[in-house]
């Protein structure tokens, strides 16, 4: 019965079709094409939300809403299934609780139907009705949706499809990217720039300007998600793309602080990608590096790639394990006790010596002492605490223990 009524209302206009769905499901409806341009919407009942209002005013879903829905996995879920998807409220972007379904032509998404939840929660019957509405809508109003032409698809949305792994055909992506960027590069990196505040238009314009004038890198695709800018970068110097991108990111961080403010707090990059199917994994690598920078204080800000982190990659797990134990390395405990009793700095001296790869001259320069003074201190350590640096195993064990002590502030190194 419901499906028959859908066909009857579909004989009229897309707006009347939206009104019928809204009345049947008890919530306001919007219908969009595949690039989130507004095609139709129901009349304004009492229940609505900021995201819907902004969509109607701008005739398109706001970018911050699209980006958040991609990042939350909502849009990928819509692409992967034919059944409606329930969406919890996201207050930060003015999105109320709603239900959505993709309108498809065969397996290709040509649009979306969104229904904001009214006074009563959606039932299973409502979900079935929305599914039926999507089928009828795709059949009756196919031409209005303008089936997606990849050559004109929105760059940012396509980038999100790559970042979330929604695209799985390397050759298809290759053809699409060639439409975007004829003669595309063979190597690139996914870069995340994190800011302390949500990205506003002014910040985005400044970032775009600095990227545009760069003589080191170029941007293939870019998007953002709240306080993060996400970029696909390639180096103009192809012989060592990692070094080129690293130098650019360091310069970018410095320029931002010099010209603007301190809102650019951290930068992370993926390992160099050679295929588009590596983009989603690269995005996860950059996110991992970004999280690592928040968890490990000692990780230098100019380390951007995950491999640069070295053993710091394992610090979150090591610290957790270390905190569960009551064990303290006996040599380090002896040195710490000696320093406390005699106001010396043998523990910090050992840390710098090990950090400088046991190079006496380099460590002495760091400590601002004569090499002979450092050599004397090393002998004192051996006499006081039995410190032996004759094997790589012992050196790395002591250095790792000292790094953990420093990370947790349990000793002044």
Tab-separated table of C-alpha atoms in Angstrom:
chain	number	residue	atom	x	y	z
A	1	UNK	CA	0.000	0.000	0.000
A	2	UNK	CA	2.727	2.473	1.003
A	3	UNK	CA	4.776	1.746	-2.111
A	4	UNK	CA	1.713	2.292	-4.313
A	5	UNK	CA	1.166	5.680	-2.656
A	6	UNK	CA	4.825	6.520	-3.245
A	7	UNK	CA	4.409	5.966	-6.966
A	8	UNK	CA	1.312	8.147	-6.981
A	9	UNK	CA	3.099	11.038	-5.308
A	10	UNK	CA	6.184	10.494	-7.441
A	11	UNK	CA	4.031	11.349	-10.457
A	12	UNK	CA	3.931	14.933	-9.241
A	13	UNK	CA	7.156	16.742	-8.259
A	14	UNK	CA	10.204	15.915	-6.183
A	15	UNK	CA	9.114	18.441	-3.532
A	16	UNK	CA	5.668	16.819	-3.227
A	17	UNK	CA	7.421	13.456	-3.011
A	18	UNK	CA	9.507	14.828	-0.100
A	19	UNK	CA	6.359	16.134	1.590
A	20	UNK	CA	4.708	12.721	1.377
A	21	UNK	CA	7.723	10.942	2.897
A	22	UNK	CA	7.871	13.573	5.653
A	23	UNK	CA	4.210	13.096	6.537
A	24	UNK	CA	4.518	9.295	6.502
A	25	UNK	CA	7.685	9.138	8.638
A	26	UNK	CA	6.928	12.058	10.946
A	27	UNK	CA	10.058	14.147	10.289
A	28	UNK	CA	11.353	16.778	7.854
A	29	UNK	CA	12.956	15.438	4.657
A	30	UNK	CA	15.723	16.653	2.362
A	31	UNK	CA	16.712	15.047	-0.938
A	32	UNK	CA	20.185	15.626	-2.380
A	33	UNK	CA	22.194	14.553	-5.393
A	34	UNK	CA	25.458	12.602	-5.104
A	35	UNK	CA	27.496	15.757	-4.467
A	36	UNK	CA	25.102	16.891	-1.695
A	37	UNK	CA	23.405	19.637	-3.695
A	38	UNK	CA	19.868	20.134	-2.441
A	39	UNK	CA	17.215	18.961	-4.910
A	40	UNK	CA	14.060	19.066	-2.795
A	41	UNK	CA	12.815	19.391	0.766
A	42	UNK	CA	9.589	19.015	2.664
A	43	UNK	CA	7.684	21.825	4.341
A	44	UNK	CA	8.944	23.039	7.707
A	45	UNK	CA	7.391	21.127	10.605
A	46	UNK	CA	8.122	22.064	14.199
A	47	UNK	CA	11.138	19.739	14.430
A	48	UNK	CA	14.308	20.658	12.535
A	49	UNK	CA	18.020	21.240	13.218
A	50	UNK	CA	20.826	23.588	12.260
A	51	UNK	CA	22.351	21.312	9.625
A	52	UNK	CA	19.061	21.039	7.731
A	53	UNK	CA	18.420	24.778	7.942
A	54	UNK	CA	21.920	25.566	6.638
A	55	UNK	CA	21.455	23.055	3.803
A	56	UNK	CA	18.222	24.722	2.678
A	57	UNK	CA	19.677	28.225	2.964
A	58	UNK	CA	22.835	27.337	1.042
A	59	UNK	CA	21.190	24.862	-1.351
A	60	UNK	CA	23.934	22.428	-0.413
A	61	UNK	CA	24.986	20.479	2.679
A	62	UNK	CA	27.663	22.500	4.555
A	63	UNK	CA	31.176	21.146	4.049
A	64	UNK	CA	31.832	20.669	7.763
A	65	UNK	CA	28.762	18.424	7.947
A	66	UNK	CA	29.858	16.372	4.917
A	67	UNK	CA	33.376	15.962	6.288
A	68	UNK	CA	32.160	14.902	9.720
A	69	UNK	CA	29.754	12.346	8.248
A	70	UNK	CA	32.570	10.864	6.184
A	71	UNK	CA	34.860	10.771	9.192
A	72	UNK	CA	32.183	9.140	11.369
A	73	UNK	CA	31.684	6.440	8.724
A	74	UNK	CA	28.100	7.459	7.946
A	75	UNK	CA	28.483	8.173	4.237
A	76	UNK	CA	30.671	5.078	3.607
A	77	UNK	CA	27.927	3.004	5.272
A	78	UNK	CA	25.323	4.550	2.988
A	79	UNK	CA	27.445	3.650	-0.025
A	80	UNK	CA	27.978	0.071	1.087
A	81	UNK	CA	24.386	-0.886	1.816
A	82	UNK	CA	20.907	-0.368	0.446
A	83	UNK	CA	19.132	-0.225	3.808
A	84	UNK	CA	18.687	3.073	5.693
A	85	UNK	CA	21.288	4.093	8.251
A	86	UNK	CA	20.410	5.509	11.673
A	87	UNK	CA	22.534	8.510	12.667
A	88	UNK	CA	22.974	9.783	16.218
A	89	UNK	CA	23.010	13.512	16.915
A	90	UNK	CA	26.294	15.395	16.485
A	91	UNK	CA	25.787	18.662	18.357
A	92	UNK	CA	29.037	20.303	17.208
A	93	UNK	CA	27.780	20.543	13.617
A	94	UNK	CA	24.104	21.132	14.429
A	95	UNK	CA	23.053	17.652	13.344
A	96	UNK	CA	20.062	16.122	15.061
A	97	UNK	CA	19.161	12.450	15.198
A	98	UNK	CA	18.109	11.270	11.746
A	99	UNK	CA	17.859	8.439	9.285
A	100	UNK	CA	19.272	8.396	5.769
A	101	UNK	CA	19.343	6.177	2.717
A	102	UNK	CA	21.303	6.287	-0.529
A	103	UNK	CA	19.406	6.539	-3.805
A	104	UNK	CA	21.121	4.194	-6.241
A	105	UNK	CA	21.124	3.329	-9.896
A	106	UNK	CA	22.260	-0.294	-9.853
A	107	UNK	CA	25.237	0.008	-7.455
A	108	UNK	CA	26.039	3.659	-8.170
A	109	UNK	CA	24.972	6.278	-5.625
A	110	UNK	CA	23.114	9.087	-7.378
A	111	UNK	CA	21.658	10.812	-4.320
A	112	UNK	CA	20.468	10.687	-0.719
A	113	UNK	CA	17.251	11.045	1.281
A	114	UNK	CA	17.584	12.368	4.847
A	115	UNK	CA	14.839	12.374	7.467
A	116	UNK	CA	15.231	14.234	10.771
A	117	UNK	CA	13.681	12.314	13.659
A	118	UNK	CA	10.402	13.810	14.824
A	119	UNK	CA	8.743	13.530	18.204
A	120	UNK	CA	8.853	9.721	18.208
A	121	UNK	CA	11.831	7.466	17.349
A	122	UNK	CA	11.890	5.761	13.965
A	123	UNK	CA	10.416	2.260	13.894
A	124	UNK	CA	11.528	-0.706	11.822
A	125	UNK	CA	8.521	-0.089	9.597
A	126	UNK	CA	9.735	3.468	9.028
A	127	UNK	CA	13.107	2.138	7.901
A	128	UNK	CA	11.420	-0.208	5.440
A	129	UNK	CA	9.301	2.668	4.131
A	130	UNK	CA	12.382	4.856	3.627
A	131	UNK	CA	14.063	2.047	1.721
A	132	UNK	CA	11.018	1.820	-0.549
A	133	UNK	CA	11.099	5.600	-1.014
A	134	UNK	CA	14.718	5.425	-2.175
A	135	UNK	CA	13.858	2.760	-4.766
A	136	UNK	CA	10.921	4.731	-6.150
A	137	UNK	CA	12.853	7.988	-6.053
A	138	UNK	CA	15.703	6.507	-8.069
A	139	UNK	CA	13.327	5.145	-10.691
A	140	UNK	CA	11.019	8.138	-11.016
A	141	UNK	CA	13.406	11.082	-10.648
A	142	UNK	CA	16.612	9.591	-12.068
A	143	UNK	CA	17.214	12.473	-14.461
A	144	UNK	CA	16.929	15.073	-11.718
A	145	UNK	CA	19.827	13.482	-9.867
A	146	UNK	CA	22.208	13.900	-12.783
A	147	UNK	CA	24.044	10.548	-12.317
A	148	UNK	CA	27.526	11.227	-11.126
A	149	UNK	CA	30.093	12.192	-13.724
A	150	UNK	CA	33.504	11.470	-12.160
A	151	UNK	CA	35.157	14.248	-14.182
A	152	UNK	CA	33.008	16.827	-12.366
A	153	UNK	CA	32.787	15.212	-8.959
A	154	UNK	CA	33.640	17.339	-5.986
A	155	UNK	CA	37.369	17.006	-5.216
A	156	UNK	CA	36.983	17.104	-1.456
A	157	UNK	CA	34.338	14.418	-1.356
A	158	UNK	CA	36.380	12.211	-3.663
A	159	UNK	CA	39.360	12.681	-1.363
A	160	UNK	CA	37.239	11.464	1.554
A	161	UNK	CA	36.320	8.396	-0.482
A	162	UNK	CA	40.033	7.632	-0.806
A	163	UNK	CA	40.805	8.408	2.848
A	164	UNK	CA	38.081	6.131	4.154
A	165	UNK	CA	38.853	3.294	1.744
A	166	UNK	CA	35.507	3.657	0.009
A	167	UNK	CA	37.231	3.375	-3.395
A	168	UNK	CA	38.639	-0.114	-3.994
A	169	UNK	CA	39.489	-0.167	-7.719
A	170	UNK	CA	43.005	1.142	-8.379
A	171	UNK	CA	42.462	1.515	-12.120
A	172	UNK	CA	39.171	3.371	-11.675
A	173	UNK	CA	40.807	5.782	-9.226
A	174	UNK	CA	43.738	6.205	-11.611
A	175	UNK	CA	41.359	7.278	-14.381
A	176	UNK	CA	39.536	9.654	-12.063
A	177	UNK	CA	42.736	11.245	-10.798
A	178	UNK	CA	43.987	11.727	-14.344
A	179	UNK	CA	40.834	13.742	-14.991
A	180	UNK	CA	41.617	15.840	-11.941
A	181	UNK	CA	45.381	16.035	-12.507
A	182	UNK	CA	46.750	15.122	-15.952
A	183	UNK	CA	50.279	13.740	-15.615
A	184	UNK	CA	49.894	12.959	-11.946
A	185	UNK	CA	53.001	12.216	-9.811
A	186	UNK	CA	54.017	8.690	-8.886
A	187	UNK	CA	54.719	9.342	-5.199
A	188	UNK	CA	52.873	11.321	-2.563
A	189	UNK	CA	52.171	11.522	1.161
A	190	UNK	CA	49.033	12.087	3.240
A	191	UNK	CA	49.674	14.970	5.628
A	192	UNK	CA	47.573	16.068	8.600
A	193	UNK	CA	48.005	19.534	10.099
A	194	UNK	CA	46.303	19.894	13.462
A	195	UNK	CA	45.228	23.260	14.841
A	196	UNK	CA	44.212	24.164	18.378
A	197	UNK	CA	40.946	25.681	17.144
A	198	UNK	CA	38.379	24.672	14.574
A	199	UNK	CA	39.379	25.645	11.058
A	200	UNK	CA	37.641	28.827	10.011
A	201	UNK	CA	37.569	30.346	6.527
A	202	UNK	CA	40.418	32.742	7.323
A	203	UNK	CA	42.713	29.940	8.531
A	204	UNK	CA	41.886	27.793	5.495
A	205	UNK	CA	42.693	30.705	3.159
A	206	UNK	CA	46.049	31.288	4.860
A	207	UNK	CA	46.928	27.611	4.576
A	208	UNK	CA	45.895	27.491	0.922
A	209	UNK	CA	48.067	30.539	0.221
A	210	UNK	CA	51.186	29.031	1.805
A	211	UNK	CA	50.623	25.782	-0.077
A	212	UNK	CA	50.135	27.595	-3.372
A	213	UNK	CA	53.342	29.635	-3.211
A	214	UNK	CA	55.545	26.721	-2.181
A	215	UNK	CA	58.393	25.852	-4.530
A	216	UNK	CA	58.928	22.485	-2.849
A	217	UNK	CA	55.582	20.704	-2.884
A	218	UNK	CA	52.222	20.803	-4.602
A	219	UNK	CA	48.820	19.710	-3.359
A	220	UNK	CA	46.840	17.099	-5.247
A	221	UNK	CA	43.816	17.028	-2.936
A	222	UNK	CA	42.933	18.760	0.300
A	223	UNK	CA	40.079	18.767	2.778
A	224	UNK	CA	39.495	19.375	6.465
A	225	UNK	CA	37.748	17.930	9.474
A	226	UNK	CA	36.990	20.378	12.283
A	227	UNK	CA	40.493	21.360	13.496
A	228	UNK	CA	42.536	19.287	11.058
A	229	UNK	CA	43.647	20.026	7.510
A	230	UNK	CA	44.241	16.867	5.462
A	231	UNK	CA	46.428	17.053	2.357
A	232	UNK	CA	47.754	14.820	-0.391
A	233	UNK	CA	51.182	16.288	-1.152
A	234	UNK	CA	53.822	15.471	-3.713
A	235	UNK	CA	57.336	16.875	-3.925
A	236	UNK	CA	58.611	18.887	-6.879
A	237	UNK	CA	62.044	17.394	-6.195
A	238	UNK	CA	61.449	13.763	-7.122
A	239	UNK	CA	64.857	12.363	-6.150
A	240	UNK	CA	64.066	12.345	-2.441
A	241	UNK	CA	60.400	13.078	-1.909
A	242	UNK	CA	60.499	12.277	1.812
A	243	UNK	CA	63.253	14.819	2.459
A	244	UNK	CA	61.467	17.385	0.287
A	245	UNK	CA	58.153	17.010	2.112
A	246	UNK	CA	59.852	16.956	5.515
A	247	UNK	CA	61.729	20.196	4.768
A	248	UNK	CA	58.540	21.843	3.550
A	249	UNK	CA	56.550	20.816	6.638
A	250	UNK	CA	59.234	22.161	8.937
A	251	UNK	CA	59.259	25.439	7.004
A	252	UNK	CA	55.466	25.579	7.057
A	253	UNK	CA	55.389	25.185	10.845
A	254	UNK	CA	57.934	27.976	11.272
A	255	UNK	CA	56.213	30.305	8.798
A	256	UNK	CA	52.852	29.830	10.438
A	257	UNK	CA	54.215	30.790	13.844
A	258	UNK	CA	56.131	33.767	12.425
A	259	UNK	CA	53.348	35.209	10.261
A	260	UNK	CA	50.161	34.244	12.021
A	261	UNK	CA	49.843	32.592	15.431
A	262	UNK	CA	50.511	29.469	17.484
A	263	UNK	CA	47.355	27.622	16.485
A	264	UNK	CA	49.200	25.101	14.271
A	265	UNK	CA	50.083	22.619	16.999
A	266	UNK	CA	51.243	19.438	15.238
A	267	UNK	CA	51.965	17.959	11.808
A	268	UNK	CA	52.158	14.295	10.816
A	269	UNK	CA	52.642	12.518	7.503
A	270	UNK	CA	52.218	9.056	6.070
A	271	UNK	CA	55.011	7.024	4.583
A	272	UNK	CA	55.387	7.663	0.848
A	273	UNK	CA	52.478	6.189	-1.136
A	274	UNK	CA	52.896	4.768	-4.642
A	275	UNK	CA	49.341	3.561	-5.296
A	276	UNK	CA	45.971	5.106	-4.584
A	277	UNK	CA	44.888	2.040	-2.647
A	278	UNK	CA	47.562	3.020	-0.106
A	279	UNK	CA	45.874	6.353	0.673
A	280	UNK	CA	43.510	5.012	3.362
A	281	UNK	CA	46.378	3.223	5.113
A	282	UNK	CA	48.511	6.352	4.799
A	283	UNK	CA	45.779	8.396	6.450
A	284	UNK	CA	45.725	5.954	9.368
A	285	UNK	CA	49.537	6.172	9.635
A	286	UNK	CA	49.379	9.964	9.852
A	287	UNK	CA	46.657	9.762	12.513
A	288	UNK	CA	48.794	7.295	14.490
A	289	UNK	CA	51.785	9.637	14.329
A	290	UNK	CA	49.605	12.544	15.398
A	291	UNK	CA	48.322	10.604	18.412
A	292	UNK	CA	51.877	9.552	19.250
A	293	UNK	CA	52.982	13.176	19.377
A	294	UNK	CA	50.283	13.834	21.967
A	295	UNK	CA	51.236	10.821	24.065
A	296	UNK	CA	55.032	11.078	23.982
A	297	UNK	CA	56.414	14.433	25.096
A	298	UNK	CA	59.949	13.683	23.935
A	299	UNK	CA	59.017	13.051	20.319
A	300	UNK	CA	60.564	15.977	18.389
A	301	UNK	CA	58.041	18.181	16.613
A	302	UNK	CA	60.026	17.937	13.348
A	303	UNK	CA	59.537	14.171	13.183
A	304	UNK	CA	56.655	13.743	10.751
A	305	UNK	CA	56.874	10.172	9.457
A	306	UNK	CA	56.065	7.150	11.602
A	307	UNK	CA	59.435	5.489	10.979
A	308	UNK	CA	61.186	8.579	12.351
A	309	UNK	CA	59.599	7.917	15.730
A	310	UNK	CA	61.760	4.820	16.125
A	311	UNK	CA	61.220	3.110	19.473
A	312	UNK	CA	58.987	6.009	20.569
A	313	UNK	CA	56.280	4.201	18.560
A	314	UNK	CA	56.108	1.628	21.344
A	315	UNK	CA	56.209	4.091	24.249
A	316	UNK	CA	52.487	4.108	25.078
A	317	UNK	CA	52.574	0.322	25.569
A	318	UNK	CA	55.955	0.386	27.325
A	319	UNK	CA	54.878	3.104	29.740
A	320	UNK	CA	51.752	1.178	30.648
A	321	UNK	CA	53.805	-1.970	31.290
A	322	UNK	CA	56.490	-0.020	33.130
A	323	UNK	CA	53.922	1.567	35.448
A	324	UNK	CA	52.541	-1.858	36.355
A	325	UNK	CA	55.955	-3.026	37.577
A	326	UNK	CA	57.745	-2.144	40.806
A	327	UNK	CA	61.134	-2.934	39.252
A	328	UNK	CA	63.796	-0.237	38.934
A	329	UNK	CA	67.085	-0.901	37.183
A	330	UNK	CA	69.613	-1.263	40.060
A	331	UNK	CA	72.375	0.750	38.351
A	332	UNK	CA	70.041	3.677	37.675
A	333	UNK	CA	68.675	3.556	41.229
A	334	UNK	CA	72.209	3.670	42.620
A	335	UNK	CA	73.090	6.679	40.431
A	336	UNK	CA	69.863	8.461	41.366
A	337	UNK	CA	70.505	7.950	45.080
A	338	UNK	CA	74.128	9.108	44.709
A	339	UNK	CA	73.023	12.278	42.856
A	340	UNK	CA	70.496	13.071	45.573
A	341	UNK	CA	73.042	12.645	48.354
A	342	UNK	CA	75.965	14.416	46.675
A	343	UNK	CA	74.225	16.980	44.434
A	344	UNK	CA	75.836	15.518	41.328
A	345	UNK	CA	74.373	14.900	37.852
A	346	UNK	CA	75.603	11.453	36.957
A	347	UNK	CA	72.173	10.220	35.830
A	348	UNK	CA	71.640	13.085	33.366
A	349	UNK	CA	75.246	12.717	32.204
A	350	UNK	CA	74.643	9.061	31.403
A	351	UNK	CA	71.470	9.924	29.505
A	352	UNK	CA	73.207	12.487	27.294
A	353	UNK	CA	76.177	10.184	26.727
A	354	UNK	CA	73.906	7.353	25.577
A	355	UNK	CA	71.756	9.732	23.507
A	356	UNK	CA	74.882	10.866	21.662
A	357	UNK	CA	75.677	7.241	20.757
A	358	UNK	CA	78.448	7.073	23.379
A	359	UNK	CA	80.476	9.715	21.538
A	360	UNK	CA	82.594	11.360	24.253
A	361	UNK	CA	83.331	14.569	22.330
A	362	UNK	CA	79.717	15.108	21.222
A	363	UNK	CA	78.340	14.405	24.700
A	364	UNK	CA	80.950	16.670	26.312
A	365	UNK	CA	79.849	19.528	24.049
A	366	UNK	CA	76.226	18.954	25.050
A	367	UNK	CA	77.228	18.984	28.725
A	368	UNK	CA	79.575	21.962	28.317
A	369	UNK	CA	82.445	20.081	29.938
A	370	UNK	CA	85.883	18.903	28.847
A	371	UNK	CA	85.994	15.369	27.357
A	372	UNK	CA	88.357	14.340	30.172
A	373	UNK	CA	85.752	15.438	32.708
A	374	UNK	CA	83.159	13.264	31.036
A	375	UNK	CA	85.521	10.306	30.942
A	376	UNK	CA	86.098	10.715	34.687
A	377	UNK	CA	82.330	10.760	35.319
A	378	UNK	CA	81.866	7.553	33.337
A	379	UNK	CA	84.485	5.847	35.483
A	380	UNK	CA	82.726	7.089	38.610
A	381	UNK	CA	79.451	5.583	37.350
A	382	UNK	CA	81.093	2.223	36.913
A	383	UNK	CA	82.579	2.382	40.410
A	384	UNK	CA	79.370	3.580	42.100
A	385	UNK	CA	76.708	1.619	40.248
A	386	UNK	CA	78.537	-0.974	38.209
A	387	UNK	CA	77.407	0.644	34.951
A	388	UNK	CA	78.764	-1.411	32.071
A	389	UNK	CA	78.551	-0.087	28.521
A	390	UNK	CA	80.445	-2.902	26.874
A	391	UNK	CA	77.479	-4.270	24.908
A	392	UNK	CA	74.780	-2.774	22.698
A	393	UNK	CA	72.146	-4.608	24.728
A	394	UNK	CA	73.202	-2.914	27.971
A	395	UNK	CA	73.430	0.500	26.291
A	396	UNK	CA	69.936	0.291	24.802
A	397	UNK	CA	68.482	-1.112	28.013
A	398	UNK	CA	69.811	1.811	30.043
A	399	UNK	CA	68.792	4.376	27.440
A	400	UNK	CA	65.269	3.010	27.234
A	401	UNK	CA	64.929	2.982	31.012
A	402	UNK	CA	66.156	6.578	31.152
A	403	UNK	CA	63.766	7.631	28.377
A	404	UNK	CA	60.852	6.172	30.330
A	405	UNK	CA	61.996	7.927	33.494
A	406	UNK	CA	62.220	11.202	31.615
A	407	UNK	CA	58.819	10.746	29.985
A	408	UNK	CA	57.161	10.225	33.367
A	409	UNK	CA	59.050	13.034	35.154
A	410	UNK	CA	60.175	10.628	37.847
A	411	UNK	CA	63.781	11.830	37.657
A	412	UNK	CA	65.263	15.187	36.623
A	413	UNK	CA	67.257	14.309	33.501
